[in-house]
Structures are given as C-alpha cells and as structure tokens.
Short mmCIF file of C-alpha atoms and ligand atoms in Angstrom, two decimals:
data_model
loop_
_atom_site.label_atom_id
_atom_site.label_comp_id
_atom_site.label_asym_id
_atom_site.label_seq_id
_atom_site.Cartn_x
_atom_site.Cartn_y
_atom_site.Cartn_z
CA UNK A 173 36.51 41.30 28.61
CA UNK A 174 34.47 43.79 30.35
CA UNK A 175 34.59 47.57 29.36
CA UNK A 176 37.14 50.14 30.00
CA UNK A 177 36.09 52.35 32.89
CA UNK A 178 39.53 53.81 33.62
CA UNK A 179 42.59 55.58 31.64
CA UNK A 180 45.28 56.94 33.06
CA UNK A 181 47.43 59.06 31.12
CA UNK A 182 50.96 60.17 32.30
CA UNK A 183 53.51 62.14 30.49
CA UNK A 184 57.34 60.71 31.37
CA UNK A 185 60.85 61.67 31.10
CA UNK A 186 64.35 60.23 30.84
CA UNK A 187 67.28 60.96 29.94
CA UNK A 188 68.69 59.68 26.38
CA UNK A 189 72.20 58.15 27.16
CA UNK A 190 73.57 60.24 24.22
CA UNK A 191 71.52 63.19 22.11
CA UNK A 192 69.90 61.98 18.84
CA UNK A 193 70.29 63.84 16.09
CA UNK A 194 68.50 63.42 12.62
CA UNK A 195 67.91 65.22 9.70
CA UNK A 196 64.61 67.27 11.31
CA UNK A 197 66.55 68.01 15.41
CA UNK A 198 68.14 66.90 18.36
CA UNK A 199 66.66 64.89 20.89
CA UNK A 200 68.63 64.68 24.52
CA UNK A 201 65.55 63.27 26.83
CA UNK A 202 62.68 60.81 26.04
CA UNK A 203 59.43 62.44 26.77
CA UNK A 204 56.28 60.59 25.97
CA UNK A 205 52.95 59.35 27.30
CA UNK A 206 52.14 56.19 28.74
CA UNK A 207 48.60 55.38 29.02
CA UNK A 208 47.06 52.77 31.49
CA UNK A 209 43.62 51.57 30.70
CA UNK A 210 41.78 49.60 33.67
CA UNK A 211 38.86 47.00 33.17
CA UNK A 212 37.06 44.48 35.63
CA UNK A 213 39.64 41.77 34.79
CA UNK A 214 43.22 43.51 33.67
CA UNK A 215 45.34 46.47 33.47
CA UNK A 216 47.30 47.28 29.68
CA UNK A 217 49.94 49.69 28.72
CA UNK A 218 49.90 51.58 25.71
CA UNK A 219 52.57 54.24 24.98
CA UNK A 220 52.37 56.80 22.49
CA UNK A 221 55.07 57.39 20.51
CA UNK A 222 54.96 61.85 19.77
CA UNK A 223 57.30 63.30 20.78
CA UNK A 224 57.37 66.68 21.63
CA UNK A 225 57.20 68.74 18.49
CA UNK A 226 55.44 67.65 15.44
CA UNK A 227 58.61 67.36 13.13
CA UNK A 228 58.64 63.40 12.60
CA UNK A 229 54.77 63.63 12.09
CA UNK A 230 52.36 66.42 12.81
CA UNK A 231 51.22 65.06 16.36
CA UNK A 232 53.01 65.75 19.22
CA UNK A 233 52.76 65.00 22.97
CA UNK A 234 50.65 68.06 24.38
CA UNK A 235 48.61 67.47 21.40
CA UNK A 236 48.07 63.45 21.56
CA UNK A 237 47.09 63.79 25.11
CA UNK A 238 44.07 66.37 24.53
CA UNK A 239 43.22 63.64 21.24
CA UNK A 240 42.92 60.52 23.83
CA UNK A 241 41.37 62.97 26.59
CA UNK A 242 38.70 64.74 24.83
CA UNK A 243 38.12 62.55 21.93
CA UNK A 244 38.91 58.80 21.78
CA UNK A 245 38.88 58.31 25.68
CA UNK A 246 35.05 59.74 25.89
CA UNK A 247 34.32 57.20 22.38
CA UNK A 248 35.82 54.39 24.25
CA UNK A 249 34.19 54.72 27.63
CA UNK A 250 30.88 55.24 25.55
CA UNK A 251 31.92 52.07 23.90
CA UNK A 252 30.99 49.58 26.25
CA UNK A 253 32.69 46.29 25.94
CA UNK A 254 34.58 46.13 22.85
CA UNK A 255 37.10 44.37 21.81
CA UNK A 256 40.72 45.98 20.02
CA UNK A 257 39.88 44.83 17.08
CA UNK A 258 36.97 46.78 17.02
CA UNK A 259 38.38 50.37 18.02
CA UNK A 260 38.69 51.52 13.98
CA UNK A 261 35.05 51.88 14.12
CA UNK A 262 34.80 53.68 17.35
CA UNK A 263 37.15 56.01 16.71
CA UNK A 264 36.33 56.36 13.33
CA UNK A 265 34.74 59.99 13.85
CA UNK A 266 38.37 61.64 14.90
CA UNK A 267 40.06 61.45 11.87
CA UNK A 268 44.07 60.84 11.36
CA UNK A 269 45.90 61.17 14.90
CA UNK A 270 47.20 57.54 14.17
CA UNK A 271 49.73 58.06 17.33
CA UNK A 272 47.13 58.47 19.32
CA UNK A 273 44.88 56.49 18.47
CA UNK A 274 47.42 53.34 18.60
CA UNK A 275 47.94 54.33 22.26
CA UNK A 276 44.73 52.99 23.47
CA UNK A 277 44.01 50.37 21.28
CA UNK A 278 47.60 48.78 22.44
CA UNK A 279 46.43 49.48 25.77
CA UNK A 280 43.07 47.95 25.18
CA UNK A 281 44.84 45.20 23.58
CA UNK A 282 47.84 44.45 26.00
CA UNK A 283 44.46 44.35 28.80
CA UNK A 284 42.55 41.78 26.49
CA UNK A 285 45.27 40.08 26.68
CA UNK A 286 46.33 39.77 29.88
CA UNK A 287 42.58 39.00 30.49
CA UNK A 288 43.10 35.78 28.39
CA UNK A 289 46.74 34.95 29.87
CA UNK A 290 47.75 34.92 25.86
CA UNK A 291 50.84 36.75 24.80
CA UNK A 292 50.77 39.43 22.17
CA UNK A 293 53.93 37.55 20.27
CA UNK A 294 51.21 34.66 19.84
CA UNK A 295 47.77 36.92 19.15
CA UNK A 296 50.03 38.45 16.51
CA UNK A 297 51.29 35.08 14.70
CA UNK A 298 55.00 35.93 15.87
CA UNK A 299 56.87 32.58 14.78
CA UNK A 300 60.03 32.84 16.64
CA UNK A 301 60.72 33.64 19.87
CA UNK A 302 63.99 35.92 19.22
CA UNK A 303 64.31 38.91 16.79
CA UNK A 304 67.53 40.13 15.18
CA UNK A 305 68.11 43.52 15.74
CA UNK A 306 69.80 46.41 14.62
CA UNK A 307 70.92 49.79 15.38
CA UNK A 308 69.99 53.61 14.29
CA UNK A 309 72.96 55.81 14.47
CA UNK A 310 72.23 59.76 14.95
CA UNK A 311 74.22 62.10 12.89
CA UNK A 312 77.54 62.55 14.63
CA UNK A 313 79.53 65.54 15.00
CA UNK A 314 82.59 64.28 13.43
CA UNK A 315 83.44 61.00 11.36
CA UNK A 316 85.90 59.87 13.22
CA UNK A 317 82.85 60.14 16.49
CA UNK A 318 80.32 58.46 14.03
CA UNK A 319 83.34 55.41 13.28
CA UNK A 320 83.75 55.02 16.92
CA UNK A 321 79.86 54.51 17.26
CA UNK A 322 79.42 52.39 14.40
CA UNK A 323 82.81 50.05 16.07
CA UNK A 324 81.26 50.08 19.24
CA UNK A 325 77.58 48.89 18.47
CA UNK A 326 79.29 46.36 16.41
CA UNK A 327 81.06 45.25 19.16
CA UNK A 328 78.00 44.75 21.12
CA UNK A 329 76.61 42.46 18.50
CA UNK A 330 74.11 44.60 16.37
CA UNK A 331 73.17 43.00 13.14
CA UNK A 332 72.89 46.08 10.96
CA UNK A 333 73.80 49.56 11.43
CA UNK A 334 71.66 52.53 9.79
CA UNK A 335 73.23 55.35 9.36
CA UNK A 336 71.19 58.69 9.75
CA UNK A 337 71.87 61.56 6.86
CA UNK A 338 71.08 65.02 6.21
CA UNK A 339 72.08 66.99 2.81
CA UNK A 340 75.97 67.38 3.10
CA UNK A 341 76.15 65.03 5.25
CA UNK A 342 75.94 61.94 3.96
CA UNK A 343 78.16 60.48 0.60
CA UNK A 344 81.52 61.15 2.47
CA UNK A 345 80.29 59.59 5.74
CA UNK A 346 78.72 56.62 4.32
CA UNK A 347 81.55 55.67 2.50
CA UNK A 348 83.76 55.91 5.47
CA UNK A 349 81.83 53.37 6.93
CA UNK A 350 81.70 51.29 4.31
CA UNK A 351 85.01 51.27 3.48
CA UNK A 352 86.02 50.30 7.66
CA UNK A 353 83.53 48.05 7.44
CA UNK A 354 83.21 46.49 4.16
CA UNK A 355 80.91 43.48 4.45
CA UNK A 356 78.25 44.89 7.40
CA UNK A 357 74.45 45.12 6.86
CA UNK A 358 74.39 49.02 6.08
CA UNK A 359 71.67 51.37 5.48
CA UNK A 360 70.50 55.14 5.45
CA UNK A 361 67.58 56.68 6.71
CA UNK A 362 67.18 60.54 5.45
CA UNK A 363 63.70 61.73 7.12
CA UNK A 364 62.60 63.23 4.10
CA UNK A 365 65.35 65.76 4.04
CA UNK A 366 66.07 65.70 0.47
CA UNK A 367 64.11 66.41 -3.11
CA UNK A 368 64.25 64.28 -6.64
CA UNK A 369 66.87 67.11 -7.10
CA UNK A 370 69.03 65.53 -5.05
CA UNK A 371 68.95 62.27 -6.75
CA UNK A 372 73.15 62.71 -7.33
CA UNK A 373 73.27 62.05 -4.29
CA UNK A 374 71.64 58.75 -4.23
CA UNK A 375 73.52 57.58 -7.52
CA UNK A 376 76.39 58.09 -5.45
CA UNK A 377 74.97 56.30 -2.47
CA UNK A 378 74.13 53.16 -4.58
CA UNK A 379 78.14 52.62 -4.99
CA UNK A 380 78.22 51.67 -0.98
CA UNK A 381 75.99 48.34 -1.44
CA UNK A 382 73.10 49.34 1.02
CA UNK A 383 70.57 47.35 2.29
CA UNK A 384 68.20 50.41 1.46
CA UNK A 385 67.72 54.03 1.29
CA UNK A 386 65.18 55.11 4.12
CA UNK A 387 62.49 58.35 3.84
CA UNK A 388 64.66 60.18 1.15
CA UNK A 389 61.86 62.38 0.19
CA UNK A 390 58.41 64.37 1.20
CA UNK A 391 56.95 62.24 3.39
CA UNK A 392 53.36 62.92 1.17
CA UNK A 393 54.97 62.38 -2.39
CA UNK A 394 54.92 58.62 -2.96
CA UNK A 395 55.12 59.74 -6.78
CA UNK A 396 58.35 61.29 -6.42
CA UNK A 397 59.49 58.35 -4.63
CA UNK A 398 58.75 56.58 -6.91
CA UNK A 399 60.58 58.27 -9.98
CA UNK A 400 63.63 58.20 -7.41
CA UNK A 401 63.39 54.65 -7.34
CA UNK A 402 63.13 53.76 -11.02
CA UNK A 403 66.45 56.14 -11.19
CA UNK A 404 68.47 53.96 -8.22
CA UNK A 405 69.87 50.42 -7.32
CA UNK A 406 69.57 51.04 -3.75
CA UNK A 407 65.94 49.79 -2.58
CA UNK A 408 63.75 52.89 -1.07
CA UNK A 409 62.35 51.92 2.03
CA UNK A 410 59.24 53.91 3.37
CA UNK A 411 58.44 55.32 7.06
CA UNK A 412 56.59 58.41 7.57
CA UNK A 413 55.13 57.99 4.29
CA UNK A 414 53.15 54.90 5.47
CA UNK A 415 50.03 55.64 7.78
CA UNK A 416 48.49 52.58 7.01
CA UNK A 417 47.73 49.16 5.36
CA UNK A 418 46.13 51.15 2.01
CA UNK A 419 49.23 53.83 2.13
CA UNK A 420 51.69 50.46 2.15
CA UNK A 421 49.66 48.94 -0.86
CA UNK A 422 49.90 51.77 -2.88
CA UNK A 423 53.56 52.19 -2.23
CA UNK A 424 54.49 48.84 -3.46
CA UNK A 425 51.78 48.97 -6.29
CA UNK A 426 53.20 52.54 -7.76
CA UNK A 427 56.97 51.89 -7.09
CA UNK A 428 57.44 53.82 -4.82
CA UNK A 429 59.42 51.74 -2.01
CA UNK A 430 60.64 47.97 -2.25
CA UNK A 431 61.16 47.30 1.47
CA UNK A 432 58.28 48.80 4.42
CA UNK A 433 59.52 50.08 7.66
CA UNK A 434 56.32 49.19 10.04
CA UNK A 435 56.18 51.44 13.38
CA UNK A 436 52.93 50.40 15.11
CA UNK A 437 52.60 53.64 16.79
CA UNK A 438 52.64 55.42 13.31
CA UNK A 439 50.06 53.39 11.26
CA UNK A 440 47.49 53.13 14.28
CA UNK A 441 48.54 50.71 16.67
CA UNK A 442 50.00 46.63 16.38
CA UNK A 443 46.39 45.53 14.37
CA UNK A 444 47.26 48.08 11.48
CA UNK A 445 50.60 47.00 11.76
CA UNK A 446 49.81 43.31 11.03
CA UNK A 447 47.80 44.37 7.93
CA UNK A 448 50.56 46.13 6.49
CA UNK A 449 53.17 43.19 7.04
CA UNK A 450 50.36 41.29 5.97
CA UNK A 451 49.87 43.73 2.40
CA UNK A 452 53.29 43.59 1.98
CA UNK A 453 53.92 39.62 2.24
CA UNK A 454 51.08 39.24 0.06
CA UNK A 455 53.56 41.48 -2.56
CA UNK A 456 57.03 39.88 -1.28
CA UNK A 457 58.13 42.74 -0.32
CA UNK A 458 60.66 42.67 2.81
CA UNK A 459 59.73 45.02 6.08
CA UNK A 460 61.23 45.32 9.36
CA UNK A 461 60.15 47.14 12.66
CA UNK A 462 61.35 50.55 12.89
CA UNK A 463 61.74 52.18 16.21
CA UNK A 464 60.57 55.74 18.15
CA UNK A 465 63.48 55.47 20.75
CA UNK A 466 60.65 53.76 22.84
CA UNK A 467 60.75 52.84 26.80
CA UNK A 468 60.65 49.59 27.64
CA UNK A 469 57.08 49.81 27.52
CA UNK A 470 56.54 50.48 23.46
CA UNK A 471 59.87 47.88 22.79
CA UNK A 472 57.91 44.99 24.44
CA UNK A 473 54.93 45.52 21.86
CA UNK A 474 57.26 46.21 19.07
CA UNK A 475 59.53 43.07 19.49
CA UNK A 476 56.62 40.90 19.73
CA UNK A 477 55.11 42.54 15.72
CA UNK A 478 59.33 42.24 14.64
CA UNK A 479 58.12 38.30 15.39
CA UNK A 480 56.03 37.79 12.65
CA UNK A 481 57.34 36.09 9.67
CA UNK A 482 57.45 38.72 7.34
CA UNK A 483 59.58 40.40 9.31
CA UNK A 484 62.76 39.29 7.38
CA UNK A 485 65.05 42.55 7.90
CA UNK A 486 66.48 43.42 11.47
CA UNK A 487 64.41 46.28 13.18
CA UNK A 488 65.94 49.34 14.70
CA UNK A 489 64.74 46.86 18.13
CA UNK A 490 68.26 47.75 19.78
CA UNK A 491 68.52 46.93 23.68
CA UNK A 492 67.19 49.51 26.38
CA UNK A 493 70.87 50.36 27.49
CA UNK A 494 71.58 52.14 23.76
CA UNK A 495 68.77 54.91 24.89
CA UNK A 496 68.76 54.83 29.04
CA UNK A 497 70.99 54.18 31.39
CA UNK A 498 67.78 53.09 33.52
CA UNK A 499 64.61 51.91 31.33
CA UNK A 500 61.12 51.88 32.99
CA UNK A 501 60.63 48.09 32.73
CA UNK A 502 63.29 45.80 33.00
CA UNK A 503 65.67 46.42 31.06
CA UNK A 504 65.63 44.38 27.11
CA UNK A 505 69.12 43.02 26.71
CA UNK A 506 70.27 41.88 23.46
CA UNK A 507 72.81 38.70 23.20
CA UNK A 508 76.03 38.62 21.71
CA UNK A 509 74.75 37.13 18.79
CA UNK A 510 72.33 40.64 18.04
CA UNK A 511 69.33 38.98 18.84
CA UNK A 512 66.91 39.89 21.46
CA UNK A 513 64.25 37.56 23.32
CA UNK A 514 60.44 38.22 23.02
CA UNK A 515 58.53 38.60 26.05
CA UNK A 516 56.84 35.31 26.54
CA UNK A 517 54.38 36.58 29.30
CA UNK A 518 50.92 37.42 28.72
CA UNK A 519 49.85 40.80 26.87
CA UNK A 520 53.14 42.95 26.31
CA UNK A 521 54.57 40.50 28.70
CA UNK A 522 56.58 43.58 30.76
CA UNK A 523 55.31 46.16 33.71
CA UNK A 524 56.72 49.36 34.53
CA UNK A 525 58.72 48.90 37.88
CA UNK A 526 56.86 51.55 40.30
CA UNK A 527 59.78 52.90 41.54
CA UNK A 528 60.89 53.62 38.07
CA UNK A 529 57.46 54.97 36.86
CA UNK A 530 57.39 57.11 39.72
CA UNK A 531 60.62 58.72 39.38
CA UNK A 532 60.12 59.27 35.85
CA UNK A 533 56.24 60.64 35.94
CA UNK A 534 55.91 64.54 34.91
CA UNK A 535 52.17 64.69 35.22
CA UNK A 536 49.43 62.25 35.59
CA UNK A 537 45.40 62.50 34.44
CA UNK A 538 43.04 59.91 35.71
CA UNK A 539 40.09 59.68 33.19
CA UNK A 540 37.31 57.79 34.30
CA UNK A 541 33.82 56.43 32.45
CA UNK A 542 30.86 57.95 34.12
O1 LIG B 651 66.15 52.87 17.83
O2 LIG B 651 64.17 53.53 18.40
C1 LIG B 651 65.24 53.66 17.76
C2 LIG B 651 65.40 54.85 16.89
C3 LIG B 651 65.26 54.51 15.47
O3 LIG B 651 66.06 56.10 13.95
C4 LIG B 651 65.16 55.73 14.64
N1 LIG B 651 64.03 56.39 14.76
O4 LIG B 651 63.21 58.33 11.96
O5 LIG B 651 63.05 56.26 12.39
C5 LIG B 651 63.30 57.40 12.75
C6 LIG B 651 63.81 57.64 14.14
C7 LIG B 651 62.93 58.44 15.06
C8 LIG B 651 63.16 58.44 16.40
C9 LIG B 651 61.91 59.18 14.61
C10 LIG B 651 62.38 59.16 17.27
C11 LIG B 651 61.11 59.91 15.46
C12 LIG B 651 61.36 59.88 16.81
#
C-alpha cells in the first residue's frame, strides 16, 4: 500500500431510538467522529468511539479530534508507507489517547485491506462467519419499563441480556428479572459506580446466577478488584479497566477479573484487540466484544474481532435498529436465532450510504500530507 496523503475527519449525529442511561449519564443522540483516510489504492473508515464528555474514559470527541489533527495525523503523513501494524511505533510519542489512536489505525487498516480485497473477519483469524449477540439494557425508570425491555429484546432473539446498575438500583431489579426470566443468559455491568464497601451488594447479586459482574469498581484499582473477586461467586468481568494487552495480563494474573470485555476502540484499535483475546486465550479466560453504541461503521469492525475464537461469550453486538431508527451503513440485522452475519466483503466490508453520511455530518476537516 502506498502512504496516506488524506484524512478526513467528520463529527456525526443521530438520534438514539431510546436515551441510554448508565451509572455515569444519559445519552439521547450518538455523536462521534468518523475518520476517512485516502491512499493511491483505497479509502478506510475508522470511527472513534468518545463520546462527548470524558465520563466513560477521559477522552472525549472535541478532544480526540485535536489528538488525530495535531498529533497522530501529522506522525502518520510523516510516516510514509506504513503498514497498521506498524502505527504503535509511530505514534508512540503521544502517549495514552487509545480512542484516538484506534481511529486511524482502523482506518489505515480497513484501507490496507480493501487494497488487498481481504476481509478484516479473515486478517483477524475470525473462524465463523456469524456471531451471537446480546443486548445492553440502560437503567430504566421503572421495573415494570425495564421488564418490558428485557421481554421485548428477548422477543427479538437476543442471546443474553446485561442489565446496567447504579448503587440503589440494582439487587431489587436484578432479581425481578431473574425471577421472570429464570433460565436467560444474565449479567450486570456497573461502570465503576461502586467501592469494595459495597461488596453486600455483590454477595447479594451472586444469588441471581449471573454470567458476570461487569466494571464494579475504580476503573484504575485492579487490586480492589481483585479482593472483590476472591469475596464473590459471580465472575468480575473488566472494561474500562483494560487499555491494553499488558493491562488484560495483569488482570487475569492478579485476580482481578475472570472474563475480558474487549472494545477495540478502548485498547487502541482491532490489532491491540487481538493481543488481548490472544493474552487471555493463552490464560482460558472467556471474553466477548463489548460495544460503544457504535454506527454501522464501528459494528462492522467489531463483529468481525467478536469472530475470533476466543470470543466464546455473546458481545453487546446487538442489531443497528436497537440504537437508530436509520444507521449510516446498511443497516446490521440480527436473525431470529440472535445471531448476526459478518461482513464478508473486503476491509470492514460496509460503506456509509452518502445520503446518510450527509444528512448526519455536523462538521467536516480535510487534512492533507504536504
Ligand atoms: O450496545 O453498544 C452497545 C452498548 C453497550 O453498554 C454498552 N456500552 O459501558 O459498556 C458500556 C456502554 C457504553 C456505551 C459505554 C457508550 C460508553 C459509551
């Protein structure tokens, strides 16, 4: 592949079919960049997964796009022609920014790719062509509201509901779904709203047979986790404390989690991602690919990492109609059996419709090597 000599960055909005509420806010629209890097042979789409504040992580949307603008775009374009694989080492001056960062190098990637006519499922190691998914559930005004979810995602064929919680909100409400529905794939997923103080509450969790207890605690205190877990039945299962393959490793190794959630966008982009699967198949422990409420766009790349054999647990890889009523690519639709296809093309495999990128573009930057 030839160098990158183009980026262009675009921040986008839609509308979330329903407001998404977890332990750290409320989220009613989708609003996140897309970048588009351009080289002699291809075009690839990266999309960063801030959102607009800096609660889930510290970077954010405003922030990310000065990151790619004034730091990683000028190391790429000074680059040359590299491949993906070798981005860690040119953007190895800016440190953390992980969201950011995995922006281009999907980008770079998904243009690679494309280049090459391979799809990412295959570049990965994917070994199946469908992925089971499953469904997050924002915290709902009322239980009776959250029941009425939880019924209707089943209905549409979801393999495994997760069930967000916040402190005094949780023990009652999980138990009301578990005793409607007794045998389902259930699990939690707390943000790191609570402290070891709270660990009552997780005794009390462990009664409702859960596939796992997500982010209970301090997303920087894998110790604490840790002690948590040696207190608990329910498996902890890690998210914003993993940033990367090492973080993962020393999870496992301390204690600290049993099961890995792997978003590509927060560890650094899909070749971090397949070390961490790959650090935590080498320990047999389970993960599963977590979600950012992503346009069509970030759910191609993630459904074709939820491919790889490790991958034993279904991802929060729900269809595009449980977030828009009109997704940017086509839209994913999941069978009646909760499984979703991988996109078989080459690179991500999808393309944002024009008409659909167009209506949905706040503000565009064209960045070009000089
Ligand atoms: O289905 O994409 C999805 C959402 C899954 O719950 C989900 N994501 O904490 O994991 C999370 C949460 C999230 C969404 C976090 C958006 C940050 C932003």
């Amino acid at each position: 592949m030839t160098g990158v000599r183009a980026i262009e960055l675009r921040l986008v909005g839609l509308p979330l079919v329903r407001p998404f509420r977890t332990s750290f806010g409320v989220e009613a629209e989708k609003l996140c960049i897309l970048a588009r890097v351009e080289t002699e042979d291809a075009w690839g789409w990266g999309e960063c997964v801030t959102g607009p504040s800096p609660d889930f992580s510290g970077e954010f949307n405003e922030g990310a796009w000065l990151v790619i603008r004034d730091f990683l775009a000028p190391a790429l374009f000074a680059a040359g022609d590299v491949p993906a694989e070798d981005l860690d080492r040119v953007f190895g001056g800016v440190r953390g920014n992980p969201m950011a960062k995995a922006t281009l190098v999907n980008a770079v990637l998904d243009a690679e790719l494309r280049a090459a006519g391979r799809s990412l499922a295959a570049f990965l190691g994917a070994e199946r062509d469908r992925v089971a998914c499953g469904v997050s559930v924002g915290i709902a005004a009322t239980t009776g509201e959250l029941l009425d979810q939880v019924g209707g995602y089943l209905a549409e064929g979801y393999r495994r509901i997760k069930l967000k919680i916040e402190p005094g909100i949780d023990v009652e409400r999980v138990a009301a779904v578990r005793t409607a529905y007794p045998d389902i794939p259930l699990s939690v997923d707390a943000n790191a709203a609570y402290t070891l103080a709270d660990v009552d509450v997780f005794r009390a969790l462990d009664a409702n047979d859960l596939l796992m207890a997500e982010q209970p605690l301090h997303f920087e205190d894998l110790l604490d986790h840790a002690k948590l877990q040696a207190e608990i039945r329910t498996a902890i299962c890690l998210d914003e404390s993993i940033r990367s393959a090492a973080d993962a490793a020393a999870a496992l190794e301390i204690g600290a989690c049993r099961i890995v959630n792997i978003k590509q966008g927060r560890v650094g982009g899909l070749l971090e991602a397949r070390r961490v699967h790959d650090v935590a198949v080498a320990r047999g422990a389970p993960v599963w690919c977590g979600g950012m409420l992503e346009t069509g766009v970030g759910r191609a790349a993630n459904l074709a990492l939820a491919a790889l054999p490790g991958f034993t647990l279904p991802g929060d890889t729900s269809a595009s109609r449980r977030y828009f009523a009109d997704d940017i690519t086509e839209p994913f639709e999941m069978a009646a059996d909760g499984t979703m296809g991988v996109p078989p093309g080459p690179g991500i495999g999808v393309e944002p419709r024009p008409d659909r990128l167009a209506a949905c573009t706040l503000r565009v930057e064209r960045l070009e090597k000089e």
